Amino acid sequence: IYENNANNTDTFTLASGQQVTGFSKNIQTNFLASHIWTGIMSTFDHQFSDEFKLTTGIHYRYFRSSLQQKVRDLLGGQFYIDDYARAIDGVSGREQVKHTGDIVKVDNGALINYINIFAQADYHSGRWNAFLAGSVSQNWFRRIDHYNYVNDPKSDVVDLAGFDIKGGLNFNINEYHHLYANAGYFSRVPYYKFVFGNFNNEVSKDLSNEKISSAEIGYGMTYDKTRIRLNVYYTYWKDKSFLANEYDQFLDPVLIRGLDAEHYGVELEIDQRICRNFTVSGLLSLGNWKWKNDVQAKVYDNNNVLKDTVSVYANGLYVGDAPQTQIGLSGNYHFLEHFSLGLNWVYYDRLYADFNPVKRNNPDDREQSFRIPSYHVLDAHFVVDFRMFGQEARANLSCLNLLNSKRIIRGVDGADHSLSSFTGFWGFGRTVSVGLKLRF
């Protein structure tokens, strides 16, 4: 690359009409991301009685981000030419000759204001505990793009509202056993990337909130040296959104909305203190997570003009990228007052490849995504508590994946849903880390 750039004799005609030569065809760049995040929150508590308490408040948050691509190394050439071919305003009189440190291709950011008003009521009486909470929120999104636009880099302000309500009930059967139930409904505004789905300042059409309904019931026991937690959950996601940018059959942004997903399962945790210094824990998680409908996906060009509509046949497919079976066992041993040694083993199964919903455009293709082979991981941790400079301190030595097992942890499904077309990522091998914590 260096030699090709240094010996490049091609000529390029700039928008001004000037012809230049000696430019680099390939360069190295840095993507620079930064953000400012600040906020303020105020709460008000009032104890109406021994049984009833109310908490209300307001929360404001400000977020501003910046993303730029800058020339890092010209790799043998004298300069680089940005043709602004993908910029909506084109060159528009801007300097096309770029040197080290100059911005190319990307120069945009987000401006988000968020305000939330919330309240929670708590009730305690005898064996009963209950709560009811809710909130309403308002979000203001704006995109600022100095690369695509010259004279007016700011988008319109998009304001979207959301809310949630949730409640729970706990009944203490006696001092050892209790039952509980929780339920909630959430209307969540689209993420910023869905609001501006075309990577420009045009606002995506037909924006709608995600709706999430969730409920759980559970049982807990704490008796002497034993603790048990059993939980059964159900969650239904409605109107989930996905943003697809580049696919084999499309060159334009694709915004997919309206997908529903059903998640339900059972979770069990057990802690058993064998003796004063030794505790053993176990976990079991069994889930069934599937997409529940077929939808239409809208394809837009870079001017946000609808150009095509395609079908997404996802009904009945397993949700990918998360193991739906987990079994774990761990032990922790304290010795010589200041030392502890822990081992943690987890087995993962029923992990399916993540798939791109827009590629599910064949109504006859209902085969599940590639099922990633099950795997297990053993981690070890050694901790020492001591005092440093008169303050409490803790040093830890951890070895993750102690057995150095080879495993695939995630990936993308291929055309025939088999290993031959699957692309994915290996998990890290044996990894050792050292840490030191000082409290003051």
Tab-separated table of C-alpha atoms in Angstrom:
chain	number	residue	atom	x	y	z
A	1	ILE	CA	0.000	0.000	0.000
A	2	TYR	CA	2.776	2.423	0.936
A	3	GLU	CA	4.595	1.864	-2.338
A	4	ASN	CA	1.436	2.202	-4.416
A	5	ASN	CA	0.559	5.483	-2.719
A	6	ALA	CA	4.089	6.888	-2.985
A	7	ASN	CA	4.309	6.031	-6.694
A	8	ASN	CA	0.745	6.976	-7.616
A	9	THR	CA	0.740	9.117	-10.784
A	10	ASP	CA	-3.031	9.293	-11.261
A	11	THR	CA	-4.622	12.688	-11.705
A	12	PHE	CA	-7.800	13.817	-9.937
A	13	THR	CA	-9.891	16.817	-10.908
A	14	LEU	CA	-11.236	18.689	-7.897
A	15	ALA	CA	-14.669	20.323	-7.881
A	16	SER	CA	-12.900	23.659	-8.412
A	17	GLY	CA	-11.469	22.364	-11.691
A	18	GLN	CA	-7.913	22.100	-10.377
A	19	GLN	CA	-6.068	18.890	-11.235
A	20	VAL	CA	-3.911	17.288	-8.550
A	21	THR	CA	-1.586	14.310	-8.376
A	22	GLY	CA	0.465	12.549	-5.681
A	23	PHE	CA	-2.519	11.602	-3.521
A	24	SER	CA	-2.999	8.454	-1.434
A	25	LYS	CA	-5.595	5.956	-2.572
A	26	ASN	CA	-5.622	4.119	0.761
A	27	ILE	CA	-5.066	5.664	4.173
A	28	GLN	CA	-5.378	4.874	7.863
A	29	THR	CA	-7.993	6.770	9.845
A	30	ASN	CA	-9.090	7.084	13.452
A	31	PHE	CA	-12.716	7.091	14.551
A	32	LEU	CA	-13.004	9.532	17.439
A	33	ALA	CA	-16.070	9.294	19.670
A	34	SER	CA	-16.752	11.588	22.602
A	35	HIS	CA	-19.731	12.565	24.690
A	36	ILE	CA	-20.919	14.825	27.493
A	37	TRP	CA	-23.494	13.387	29.855
A	38	THR	CA	-24.905	15.298	32.795
A	39	GLY	CA	-28.143	15.532	34.702
A	40	ILE	CA	-29.969	16.449	37.864
A	41	MET	CA	-32.512	14.611	39.986
A	42	SER	CA	-34.761	15.740	42.813
A	43	THR	CA	-36.888	13.462	45.003
A	44	PHE	CA	-39.561	13.996	47.629
A	45	ASP	CA	-40.402	11.401	50.287
A	46	HIS	CA	-43.390	11.447	52.589
A	47	GLN	CA	-44.268	8.887	55.249
A	48	PHE	CA	-48.059	9.037	55.557
A	49	SER	CA	-48.142	6.343	58.235
A	50	ASP	CA	-46.149	3.418	59.540
A	51	GLU	CA	-47.508	1.362	56.656
A	52	PHE	CA	-47.620	3.775	53.739
A	53	LYS	CA	-44.798	5.785	52.091
A	54	LEU	CA	-44.765	7.849	48.898
A	55	THR	CA	-41.695	8.804	46.863
A	56	THR	CA	-41.918	11.180	43.900
A	57	GLY	CA	-39.363	13.024	41.862
A	58	ILE	CA	-38.143	14.480	38.627
A	59	HIS	CA	-35.039	13.588	36.642
A	60	TYR	CA	-33.433	15.612	33.848
A	61	ARG	CA	-30.581	14.337	31.677
A	62	TYR	CA	-28.525	16.025	28.945
A	63	PHE	CA	-26.474	14.068	26.428
A	64	ARG	CA	-24.322	15.332	23.578
A	65	SER	CA	-22.049	13.152	21.461
A	66	SER	CA	-19.599	13.606	18.620
A	67	LEU	CA	-18.298	11.111	16.060
A	68	GLN	CA	-15.505	12.024	13.658
A	69	GLN	CA	-13.199	10.181	11.286
A	70	LYS	CA	-9.737	11.730	11.012
A	71	VAL	CA	-6.735	10.982	8.818
A	72	ARG	CA	-4.094	9.153	10.838
A	73	ASP	CA	-1.501	8.091	8.268
A	74	LEU	CA	-1.304	8.895	4.540
A	75	LEU	CA	0.761	5.722	3.984
A	76	GLY	CA	3.222	7.196	1.511
A	77	GLY	CA	1.105	9.754	-0.332
A	78	GLN	CA	1.264	13.528	0.000
A	79	PHE	CA	-2.439	13.992	0.798
A	80	TYR	CA	-5.853	12.341	0.526
A	81	ILE	CA	-8.849	13.456	-1.538
A	82	ASP	CA	-12.332	13.438	-0.048
A	83	ASP	CA	-14.732	13.489	-2.991
A	84	TYR	CA	-17.801	14.010	-0.739
A	85	ALA	CA	-19.625	11.546	-3.013
A	86	ARG	CA	-21.825	10.335	-0.162
A	87	ALA	CA	-22.428	13.769	1.341
A	88	ILE	CA	-25.925	15.087	0.676
A	89	ASP	CA	-24.650	18.611	-0.084
A	90	GLY	CA	-21.641	17.304	-2.035
A	91	VAL	CA	-18.465	19.375	-2.018
A	92	SER	CA	-20.248	22.747	-1.740
A	93	GLY	CA	-17.015	24.721	-1.788
A	94	ARG	CA	-15.256	22.690	0.901
A	95	GLU	CA	-11.579	21.781	0.826
A	96	GLN	CA	-11.133	18.343	-0.734
A	97	VAL	CA	-7.403	17.949	-0.127
A	98	LYS	CA	-6.929	16.348	3.284
A	99	HIS	CA	-3.797	15.960	5.378
A	100	THR	CA	-3.002	14.167	8.625
A	101	GLY	CA	-5.464	15.212	11.313
A	102	ASP	CA	-8.157	16.429	8.901
A	103	ILE	CA	-11.746	15.158	9.078
A	104	VAL	CA	-13.028	12.849	6.328
A	105	LYS	CA	-16.271	10.962	5.659
A	106	VAL	CA	-17.804	11.283	9.157
A	107	ASP	CA	-18.518	14.357	11.288
A	108	ASN	CA	-21.793	14.132	13.180
A	109	GLY	CA	-23.257	13.991	16.652
A	110	ALA	CA	-26.373	13.624	18.758
A	111	LEU	CA	-28.119	16.045	21.088
A	112	ILE	CA	-30.622	14.461	23.472
A	113	ASN	CA	-32.631	16.027	26.281
A	114	TYR	CA	-34.619	13.769	28.581
A	115	ILE	CA	-37.002	14.493	31.444
A	116	ASN	CA	-38.751	11.928	33.616
A	117	ILE	CA	-41.368	12.342	36.355
A	118	PHE	CA	-41.772	9.332	38.624
A	119	ALA	CA	-43.645	8.182	41.704
A	120	GLN	CA	-43.685	5.070	43.872
A	121	ALA	CA	-45.981	4.069	46.712
A	122	ASP	CA	-44.848	1.449	49.243
A	123	TYR	CA	-47.100	-0.401	51.667
A	124	HIS	CA	-45.955	-2.589	54.572
A	125	SER	CA	-48.324	-4.288	56.978
A	126	GLY	CA	-47.691	-7.478	58.880
A	127	ARG	CA	-46.794	-10.213	56.426
A	128	TRP	CA	-47.656	-8.115	53.370
A	129	ASN	CA	-45.408	-5.806	51.350
A	130	ALA	CA	-46.555	-4.090	48.169
A	131	PHE	CA	-45.495	-1.334	45.825
A	132	LEU	CA	-46.919	0.516	42.848
A	133	ALA	CA	-44.714	2.707	40.660
A	134	GLY	CA	-45.007	4.646	37.457
A	135	SER	CA	-43.289	7.271	35.387
A	136	VAL	CA	-43.771	9.413	32.304
A	137	SER	CA	-40.907	10.687	30.188
A	138	GLN	CA	-40.299	13.090	27.350
A	139	ASN	CA	-37.353	12.824	24.972
A	140	TRP	CA	-36.048	15.422	22.532
A	141	PHE	CA	-33.708	14.121	19.807
A	142	ARG	CA	-31.639	16.212	17.410
A	143	ARG	CA	-28.908	15.170	15.003
A	144	ILE	CA	-26.044	17.481	13.982
A	145	ASP	CA	-24.175	16.551	10.795
A	146	HIS	CA	-21.407	18.800	9.489
A	147	TYR	CA	-20.337	16.321	6.811
A	148	ASN	CA	-23.615	15.859	4.964
A	149	TYR	CA	-24.769	19.461	5.329
A	150	VAL	CA	-22.943	22.761	4.891
A	151	ASN	CA	-25.387	25.569	5.686
A	152	ASP	CA	-27.881	23.847	7.984
A	153	PRO	CA	-26.242	20.945	9.873
A	154	LYS	CA	-28.992	20.597	12.515
A	155	SER	CA	-32.009	18.336	12.094
A	156	ASP	CA	-35.502	19.126	13.284
A	157	VAL	CA	-36.120	18.368	16.950
A	158	VAL	CA	-38.019	15.104	17.392
A	159	ASP	CA	-39.995	14.839	20.635
A	160	LEU	CA	-41.228	11.430	21.785
A	161	ALA	CA	-43.021	10.438	24.982
A	162	GLY	CA	-42.965	7.189	26.931
A	163	PHE	CA	-44.280	5.773	30.177
A	164	ASP	CA	-44.189	2.746	32.437
A	165	ILE	CA	-46.213	1.301	35.277
A	166	LYS	CA	-45.275	-1.604	37.514
A	167	GLY	CA	-46.343	-3.167	40.765
A	168	GLY	CA	-45.412	-5.957	43.093
A	169	LEU	CA	-46.674	-7.944	46.052
A	170	ASN	CA	-44.786	-10.002	48.637
A	171	PHE	CA	-46.305	-12.299	51.272
A	172	ASN	CA	-44.187	-13.678	54.106
A	173	ILE	CA	-45.600	-17.102	54.918
A	174	ASN	CA	-43.404	-17.216	58.003
A	175	GLU	CA	-39.905	-16.123	58.916
A	176	TYR	CA	-38.380	-18.626	56.468
A	177	HIS	CA	-40.633	-18.646	53.406
A	178	HIS	CA	-42.156	-15.961	51.194
A	179	LEU	CA	-44.056	-15.651	47.907
A	180	TYR	CA	-43.940	-12.722	45.524
A	181	ALA	CA	-45.373	-11.485	42.238
A	182	ASN	CA	-44.444	-8.541	40.018
A	183	ALA	CA	-45.914	-7.163	36.807
A	184	GLY	CA	-45.258	-4.195	34.582
A	185	TYR	CA	-45.986	-2.498	31.303
A	186	PHE	CA	-43.453	-0.298	29.508
A	187	SER	CA	-43.898	1.968	26.494
A	188	ARG	CA	-40.321	2.743	25.460
A	189	VAL	CA	-39.440	5.383	22.899
A	190	PRO	CA	-37.272	4.297	19.936
A	191	TYR	CA	-33.527	4.545	20.336
A	192	TYR	CA	-31.749	7.450	18.679
A	193	LYS	CA	-30.391	5.226	15.891
A	194	PHE	CA	-33.951	4.322	14.879
A	195	VAL	CA	-35.101	7.948	14.901
A	196	PHE	CA	-32.419	8.819	12.323
A	197	GLY	CA	-32.266	5.514	10.493
A	198	ASN	CA	-30.659	6.769	7.271
A	199	PHE	CA	-27.455	8.163	8.801
A	200	ASN	CA	-28.539	11.655	7.865
A	201	ASN	CA	-30.821	14.296	9.351
A	202	GLU	CA	-34.020	12.947	7.803
A	203	VAL	CA	-36.346	11.606	10.492
A	204	SER	CA	-37.515	8.014	10.052
A	205	LYS	CA	-41.162	7.672	9.134
A	206	ASP	CA	-43.905	6.075	11.251
A	207	LEU	CA	-42.001	6.032	14.538
A	208	SER	CA	-43.688	4.035	17.299
A	209	ASN	CA	-42.807	2.970	20.825
A	210	GLU	CA	-41.828	-0.537	21.849
A	211	LYS	CA	-44.407	-2.113	24.168
A	212	ILE	CA	-43.203	-4.536	26.809
A	213	SER	CA	-45.516	-6.534	29.076
A	214	SER	CA	-43.871	-8.555	31.814
A	215	ALA	CA	-44.910	-10.634	34.820
A	216	GLU	CA	-43.204	-12.961	37.262
A	217	ILE	CA	-44.068	-15.051	40.290
A	218	GLY	CA	-41.587	-16.502	42.701
A	219	TYR	CA	-40.817	-18.298	45.920
A	220	GLY	CA	-37.995	-17.679	48.344
A	221	MET	CA	-36.669	-19.514	51.364
A	222	THR	CA	-33.972	-18.567	53.838
A	223	TYR	CA	-33.385	-21.130	56.564
A	224	ASP	CA	-30.253	-21.473	58.643
A	225	LYS	CA	-27.522	-22.265	56.083
A	226	THR	CA	-29.765	-22.558	53.019
A	227	ARG	CA	-31.155	-19.935	50.648
A	228	ILE	CA	-33.434	-20.783	47.686
A	229	ARG	CA	-34.930	-18.503	45.018
A	230	LEU	CA	-37.355	-19.858	42.396
A	231	ASN	CA	-38.774	-17.584	39.719
A	232	VAL	CA	-41.112	-18.055	36.742
A	233	TYR	CA	-41.295	-15.188	34.245
A	234	TYR	CA	-43.166	-14.166	31.120
A	235	THR	CA	-42.355	-11.199	28.855
A	236	TYR	CA	-43.932	-10.140	25.587
A	237	TRP	CA	-42.117	-7.596	23.401
A	238	LYS	CA	-44.257	-5.817	20.814
A	239	ASP	CA	-43.137	-3.531	17.969
A	240	LYS	CA	-39.415	-4.174	18.319
A	241	SER	CA	-37.250	-2.259	15.848
A	242	PHE	CA	-34.150	-3.285	13.913
A	243	LEU	CA	-31.913	-1.163	11.740
A	244	ALA	CA	-30.179	-2.842	8.820
A	245	ASN	CA	-27.697	-0.929	6.707
A	246	GLU	CA	-25.949	-3.117	4.159
A	247	TYR	CA	-27.212	-6.464	2.903
A	248	ASP	CA	-26.526	-8.548	-0.135
A	249	GLN	CA	-29.785	-7.558	-1.796
A	250	PHE	CA	-29.915	-3.940	-0.593
A	251	LEU	CA	-27.560	-0.995	-0.710
A	252	ASP	CA	-29.868	1.364	1.171
A	253	PRO	CA	-30.911	1.602	4.825
A	254	VAL	CA	-33.655	-0.794	5.893
A	255	LEU	CA	-35.772	-0.066	8.943
A	256	ILE	CA	-37.694	-3.042	10.299
A	257	ARG	CA	-40.441	-2.462	12.825
A	258	GLY	CA	-43.274	-4.363	14.397
A	259	LEU	CA	-41.533	-7.609	15.318
A	260	ASP	CA	-42.938	-9.283	18.415
A	261	ALA	CA	-41.082	-11.656	20.719
A	262	GLU	CA	-42.248	-13.934	23.513
A	263	HIS	CA	-39.902	-14.826	26.367
A	264	TYR	CA	-40.808	-17.165	29.205
A	265	GLY	CA	-38.889	-19.443	31.492
A	266	VAL	CA	-37.895	-20.518	34.973
A	267	GLU	CA	-34.863	-19.597	37.095
A	268	LEU	CA	-33.568	-21.302	40.226
A	269	GLU	CA	-30.779	-20.213	42.589
A	270	ILE	CA	-29.566	-22.184	45.609
A	271	ASP	CA	-26.928	-21.186	48.161
A	272	GLN	CA	-25.788	-23.705	50.760
A	273	ARG	CA	-23.286	-22.907	53.495
A	274	ILE	CA	-21.507	-26.218	54.102
A	275	CYS	CA	-19.555	-24.906	57.058
A	276	ARG	CA	-18.560	-21.536	58.475
A	277	ASN	CA	-15.976	-20.867	55.752
A	278	PHE	CA	-17.329	-22.755	52.752
A	279	THR	CA	-20.394	-21.943	50.609
A	280	VAL	CA	-21.659	-23.779	47.526
A	281	SER	CA	-24.106	-22.208	45.050
A	282	GLY	CA	-26.033	-23.502	42.072
A	283	LEU	CA	-28.158	-21.969	39.348
A	284	LEU	CA	-30.506	-23.194	36.661
A	285	SER	CA	-32.093	-21.086	33.929
A	286	LEU	CA	-34.419	-22.559	31.297
A	287	GLY	CA	-36.017	-20.236	28.772
A	288	ASN	CA	-38.034	-20.303	25.590
A	289	TRP	CA	-37.601	-17.136	23.524
A	290	LYS	CA	-39.152	-16.895	20.068
A	291	TRP	CA	-40.227	-14.370	17.483
A	292	LYS	CA	-44.010	-14.384	17.189
A	293	ASN	CA	-44.967	-12.790	13.881
A	294	ASP	CA	-44.124	-12.060	10.272
A	295	VAL	CA	-43.842	-8.393	9.335
A	296	GLN	CA	-43.156	-6.048	6.453
A	297	ALA	CA	-39.856	-4.163	6.245
A	298	LYS	CA	-39.585	-0.801	4.521
A	299	VAL	CA	-36.600	0.037	2.372
A	300	TYR	CA	-35.685	3.712	1.974
A	301	ASP	CA	-33.159	5.524	-0.152
A	302	ASN	CA	-30.803	8.133	1.304
A	303	ASN	CA	-33.426	10.842	0.798
A	304	ASN	CA	-35.849	8.911	3.033
A	305	VAL	CA	-38.089	8.046	0.085
A	306	LEU	CA	-39.769	4.651	0.323
A	307	LYS	CA	-38.520	2.493	-2.539
A	308	ASP	CA	-39.464	-1.065	-1.586
A	309	THR	CA	-41.287	-3.215	0.929
A	310	VAL	CA	-40.154	-6.737	1.729
A	311	SER	CA	-41.574	-9.499	3.906
A	312	VAL	CA	-39.772	-10.817	6.975
A	313	TYR	CA	-40.783	-14.388	7.844
A	314	ALA	CA	-39.663	-14.714	11.452
A	315	ASN	CA	-42.654	-16.286	13.191
A	316	GLY	CA	-41.573	-19.278	15.290
A	317	LEU	CA	-37.827	-18.679	15.058
A	318	TYR	CA	-35.745	-18.727	18.226
A	319	VAL	CA	-34.328	-15.400	19.344
A	320	GLY	CA	-30.575	-15.574	18.819
A	321	ASP	CA	-27.486	-14.361	20.632
A	322	ALA	CA	-28.448	-15.570	24.138
A	323	PRO	CA	-28.183	-19.074	25.666
A	324	GLN	CA	-31.652	-20.268	26.631
A	325	THR	CA	-30.258	-22.931	28.959
A	326	GLN	CA	-27.716	-22.196	31.697
A	327	ILE	CA	-26.551	-24.467	34.506
A	328	GLY	CA	-24.033	-23.228	37.026
A	329	LEU	CA	-22.148	-24.368	40.096
A	330	SER	CA	-19.806	-22.303	42.255
A	331	GLY	CA	-17.939	-22.561	45.517
A	332	ASN	CA	-16.267	-20.018	47.768
A	333	TYR	CA	-13.841	-20.850	50.602
A	334	HIS	CA	-12.576	-18.343	53.185
A	335	PHE	CA	-9.424	-19.218	55.100
A	336	LEU	CA	-6.820	-17.659	57.382
A	337	GLU	CA	-9.220	-14.759	58.031
A	338	HIS	CA	-8.107	-12.596	55.084
A	339	PHE	CA	-8.033	-15.027	52.147
A	340	SER	CA	-10.713	-16.510	49.907
A	341	LEU	CA	-10.713	-18.797	46.891
A	342	GLY	CA	-13.640	-19.141	44.514
A	343	LEU	CA	-14.498	-21.355	41.543
A	344	ASN	CA	-17.385	-20.680	39.166
A	345	TRP	CA	-18.522	-23.138	36.470
A	346	VAL	CA	-21.319	-22.425	33.971
A	347	TYR	CA	-22.700	-24.612	31.178
A	348	TYR	CA	-24.392	-22.893	28.207
A	349	ASP	CA	-26.763	-24.583	25.764
A	350	ARG	CA	-29.539	-23.817	23.259
A	351	LEU	CA	-27.659	-20.810	21.925
A	352	TYR	CA	-28.744	-19.903	18.413
A	353	ALA	CA	-26.945	-17.755	15.887
A	354	ASP	CA	-28.170	-14.227	15.584
A	355	PHE	CA	-29.865	-13.684	12.257
A	356	ASN	CA	-30.692	-10.704	10.145
A	357	PRO	CA	-34.499	-10.606	9.972
A	358	VAL	CA	-34.545	-9.005	6.542
A	359	LYS	CA	-32.842	-12.063	5.061
A	360	ARG	CA	-35.792	-14.169	6.131
A	361	ASN	CA	-37.706	-13.227	2.976
A	362	ASN	CA	-38.658	-16.746	1.875
A	363	PRO	CA	-42.041	-17.907	3.267
A	364	ASP	CA	-40.996	-21.543	2.834
A	365	ASP	CA	-37.805	-21.120	4.889
A	366	ARG	CA	-38.872	-21.732	8.486
A	367	GLU	CA	-35.751	-23.627	9.521
A	368	GLN	CA	-34.182	-22.468	12.771
A	369	SER	CA	-30.939	-20.534	12.739
A	370	PHE	CA	-27.724	-22.473	13.263
A	371	ARG	CA	-27.527	-23.849	16.802
A	372	ILE	CA	-24.126	-23.030	18.257
A	373	PRO	CA	-22.454	-25.990	20.032
A	374	SER	CA	-22.935	-26.023	23.797
A	375	TYR	CA	-19.932	-25.152	25.942
A	376	HIS	CA	-18.859	-24.658	29.546
A	377	VAL	CA	-16.449	-22.278	31.263
A	378	LEU	CA	-14.617	-22.538	34.595
A	379	ASP	CA	-13.334	-19.364	36.273
A	380	ALA	CA	-11.150	-19.066	39.390
A	381	HIS	CA	-10.733	-16.116	41.752
A	382	PHE	CA	-8.291	-15.546	44.626
A	383	VAL	CA	-8.868	-12.599	46.972
A	384	VAL	CA	-6.792	-11.122	49.802
A	385	ASP	CA	-8.130	-8.475	52.190
A	386	PHE	CA	-5.601	-6.291	54.002
A	387	ARG	CA	-4.886	-2.714	55.040
A	388	MET	CA	-2.857	-0.198	53.034
A	389	PHE	CA	-1.995	3.293	54.262
A	390	GLY	CA	-4.388	2.721	57.142
A	391	GLN	CA	-7.310	1.980	54.793
A	392	GLU	CA	-9.150	-1.196	53.803
A	393	ALA	CA	-7.742	-2.765	50.638
A	394	ARG	CA	-8.424	-5.825	48.511
A	395	ALA	CA	-6.175	-7.546	45.964
A	396	ASN	CA	-7.566	-10.120	43.577
A	397	LEU	CA	-6.150	-12.563	41.070
A	398	SER	CA	-8.586	-13.992	38.517
A	399	CYS	CA	-8.187	-16.653	35.879
A	400	LEU	CA	-11.064	-16.699	33.414
A	401	ASN	CA	-11.589	-19.852	31.353
A	402	LEU	CA	-9.194	-21.773	33.558
A	403	LEU	CA	-9.420	-24.912	31.396
A	404	ASN	CA	-8.714	-22.910	28.223
A	405	SER	CA	-11.780	-24.380	26.523
A	406	LYS	CA	-12.438	-23.511	22.881
A	407	ARG	CA	-15.937	-22.254	22.232
A	408	ILE	CA	-18.049	-20.122	19.923
A	409	ILE	CA	-19.877	-17.456	21.900
A	410	ARG	CA	-21.968	-15.761	19.206
A	411	GLY	CA	-22.371	-15.419	15.467
A	412	VAL	CA	-24.547	-14.720	12.456
A	413	ASP	CA	-26.639	-17.330	10.685
A	414	GLY	CA	-25.839	-18.182	7.070
A	415	ALA	CA	-27.909	-18.888	3.985
A	416	ASP	CA	-28.429	-22.606	4.654
A	417	HIS	CA	-28.453	-22.331	8.498
A	418	SER	CA	-25.520	-24.720	8.836
A	419	LEU	CA	-21.983	-24.560	10.173
A	420	SER	CA	-20.590	-24.153	6.652
A	421	SER	CA	-22.290	-20.773	6.160
A	422	PHE	CA	-22.168	-19.634	9.795
A	423	THR	CA	-19.825	-16.784	10.747
A	424	GLY	CA	-19.046	-16.076	14.373
A	425	PHE	CA	-16.631	-15.276	17.152
A	426	TRP	CA	-14.483	-17.488	19.344
A	427	GLY	CA	-14.458	-16.848	23.065
A	428	PHE	CA	-11.270	-15.744	24.779
A	429	GLY	CA	-8.846	-18.408	25.910
A	430	ARG	CA	-7.344	-18.570	29.384
A	431	THR	CA	-7.086	-14.988	30.662
A	432	VAL	CA	-5.385	-13.805	33.855
A	433	SER	CA	-6.084	-10.458	35.502
A	434	VAL	CA	-4.860	-8.727	38.653
A	435	GLY	CA	-6.715	-6.010	40.530
A	436	LEU	CA	-6.304	-3.778	43.565
A	437	LYS	CA	-9.088	-1.896	45.347
A	438	LEU	CA	-8.529	0.717	48.054
A	439	ARG	CA	-11.369	2.107	50.159
A	440	PHE	CA	-11.024	5.550	51.683
